[in-house]
Short mmCIF file of C-alpha atoms in Angstrom, two decimals:
data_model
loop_
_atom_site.label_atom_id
_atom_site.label_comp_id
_atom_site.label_asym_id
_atom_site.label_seq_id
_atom_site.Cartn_x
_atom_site.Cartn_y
_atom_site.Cartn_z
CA UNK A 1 0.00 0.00 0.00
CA UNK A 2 0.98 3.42 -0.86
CA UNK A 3 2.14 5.55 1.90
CA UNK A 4 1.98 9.55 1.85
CA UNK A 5 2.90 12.51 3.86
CA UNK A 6 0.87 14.94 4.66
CA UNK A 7 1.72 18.44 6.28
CA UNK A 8 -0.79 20.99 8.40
CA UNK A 9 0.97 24.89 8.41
CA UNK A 10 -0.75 27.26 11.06
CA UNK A 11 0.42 30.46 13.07
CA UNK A 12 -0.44 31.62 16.25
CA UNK A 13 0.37 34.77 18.45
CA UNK A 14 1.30 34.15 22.09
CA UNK A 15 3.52 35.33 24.38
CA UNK A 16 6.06 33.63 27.18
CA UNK A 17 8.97 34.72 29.55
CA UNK A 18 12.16 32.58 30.73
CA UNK A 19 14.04 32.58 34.04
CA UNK A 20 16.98 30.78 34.61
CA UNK A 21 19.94 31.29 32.39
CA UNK A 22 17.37 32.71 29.31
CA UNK A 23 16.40 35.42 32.26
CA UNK A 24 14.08 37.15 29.35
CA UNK A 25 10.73 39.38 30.55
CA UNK A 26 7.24 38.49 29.11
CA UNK A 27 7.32 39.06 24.96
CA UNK A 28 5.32 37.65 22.03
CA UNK A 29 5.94 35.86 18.91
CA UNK A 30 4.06 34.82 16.17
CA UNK A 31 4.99 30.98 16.20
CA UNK A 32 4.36 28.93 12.83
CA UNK A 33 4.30 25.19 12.91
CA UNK A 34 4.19 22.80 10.28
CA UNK A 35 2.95 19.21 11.55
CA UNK A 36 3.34 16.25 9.25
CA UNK A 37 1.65 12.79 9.27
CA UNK A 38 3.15 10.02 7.47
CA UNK A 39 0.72 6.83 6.43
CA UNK A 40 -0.80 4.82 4.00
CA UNK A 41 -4.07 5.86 2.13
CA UNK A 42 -7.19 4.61 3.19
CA UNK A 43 -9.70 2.79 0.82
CA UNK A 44 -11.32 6.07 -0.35
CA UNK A 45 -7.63 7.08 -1.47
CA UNK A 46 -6.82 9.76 1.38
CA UNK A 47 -4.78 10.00 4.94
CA UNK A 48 -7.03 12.46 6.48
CA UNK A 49 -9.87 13.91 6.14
CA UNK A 50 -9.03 17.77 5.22
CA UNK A 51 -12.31 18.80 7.04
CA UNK A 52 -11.27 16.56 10.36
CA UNK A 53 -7.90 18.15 10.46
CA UNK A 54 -9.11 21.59 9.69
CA UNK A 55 -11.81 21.35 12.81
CA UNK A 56 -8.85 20.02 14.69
CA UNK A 57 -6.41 22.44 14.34
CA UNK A 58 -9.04 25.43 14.57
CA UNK A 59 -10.62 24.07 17.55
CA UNK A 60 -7.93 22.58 19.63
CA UNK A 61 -4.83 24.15 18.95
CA UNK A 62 -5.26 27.65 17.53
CA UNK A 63 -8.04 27.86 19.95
CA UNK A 64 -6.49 26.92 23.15
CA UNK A 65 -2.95 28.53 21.94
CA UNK A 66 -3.55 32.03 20.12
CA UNK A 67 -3.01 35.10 22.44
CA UNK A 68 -1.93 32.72 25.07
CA UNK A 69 0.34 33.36 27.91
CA UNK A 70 2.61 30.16 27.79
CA UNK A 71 3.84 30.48 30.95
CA UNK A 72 0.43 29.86 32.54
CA UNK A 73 0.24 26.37 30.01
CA UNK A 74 4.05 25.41 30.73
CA UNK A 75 6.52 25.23 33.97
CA UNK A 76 9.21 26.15 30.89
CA UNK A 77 7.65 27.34 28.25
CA UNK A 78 10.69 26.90 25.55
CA UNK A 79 9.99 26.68 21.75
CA UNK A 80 11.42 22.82 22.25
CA UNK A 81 8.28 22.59 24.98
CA UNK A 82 5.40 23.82 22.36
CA UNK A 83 6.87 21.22 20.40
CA UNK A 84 6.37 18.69 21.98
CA UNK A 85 2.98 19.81 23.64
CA UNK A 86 1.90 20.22 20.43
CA UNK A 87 3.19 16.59 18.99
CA UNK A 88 1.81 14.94 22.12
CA UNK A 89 -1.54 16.93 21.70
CA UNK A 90 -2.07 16.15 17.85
CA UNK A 91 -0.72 12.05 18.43
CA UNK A 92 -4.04 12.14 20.98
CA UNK A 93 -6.03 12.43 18.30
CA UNK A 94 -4.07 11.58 14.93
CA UNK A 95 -1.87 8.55 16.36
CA UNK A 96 0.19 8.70 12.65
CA UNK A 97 1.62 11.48 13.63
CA UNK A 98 5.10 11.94 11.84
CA UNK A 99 7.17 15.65 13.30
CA UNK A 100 5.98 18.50 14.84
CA UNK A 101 8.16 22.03 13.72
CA UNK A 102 7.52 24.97 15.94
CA UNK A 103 9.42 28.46 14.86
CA UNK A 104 9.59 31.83 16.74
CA UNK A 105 11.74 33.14 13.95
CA UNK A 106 11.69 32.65 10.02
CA UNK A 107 15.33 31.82 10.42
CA UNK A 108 15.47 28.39 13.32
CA UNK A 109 12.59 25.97 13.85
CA UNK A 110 12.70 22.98 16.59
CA UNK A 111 11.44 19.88 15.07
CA UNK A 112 10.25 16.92 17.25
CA UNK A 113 9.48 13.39 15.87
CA UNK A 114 8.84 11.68 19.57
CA UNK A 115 10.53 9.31 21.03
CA UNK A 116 12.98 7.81 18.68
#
């Protein structure tokens, strides 16, 4: 059976502080992810439902995360965390989850593919 990959972009605005050695005040990014699904196609010739993963993303992710404060989601609310909030978040529901990228910047993303 053929396998495919399939990848969800979205954005959000939120906002998150470090202590410790980062020692940074409250600011806000506009994070972009890109979460990918690897699997075969089902008998009607698709991975996903685009409608399924659109009501997804909209309702449980960009929902719960834009305009967010991550420190009140997150003891450590790193890029690297999101990531794997995120992956652990979508796997819930899409077990065929493949990576998870977050970026605060166009210029470094963290990718997380669970535990390999």
């Amino acid at each position: 059976m053929k396998k495919v990959y399939l990848t969800q972009c979205g954005q959000f605005a939120a906002r998150h502080g470090h202590g410790g050695t980062l020692a940074e005040a409250s600011h806000e990014h506009n994070f972009h992810y890109e979460i990918t699904f690897h699997g075969p196609l089902n008998e009607e010739g698709y991975l996903i439902d685009f409608r399924v993963l659109q009501d997804f993303f909209t309702h449980k992710i960009n929902t719960r995360l834009h305009h967010a404060d991550l420190n009140s989601l997150f003891s450590n609310p790193t890029t690297e965390t999101l990531a794997i909030w995120l992956f652990e978040r979508v796997q819930a529901k899409f077990p065929f989850v493949y990576s998870v990228k977050v970026a605060e910047e166009s210029d470094r993303w963290i990718e997380y593919r669970g535990e390999e």
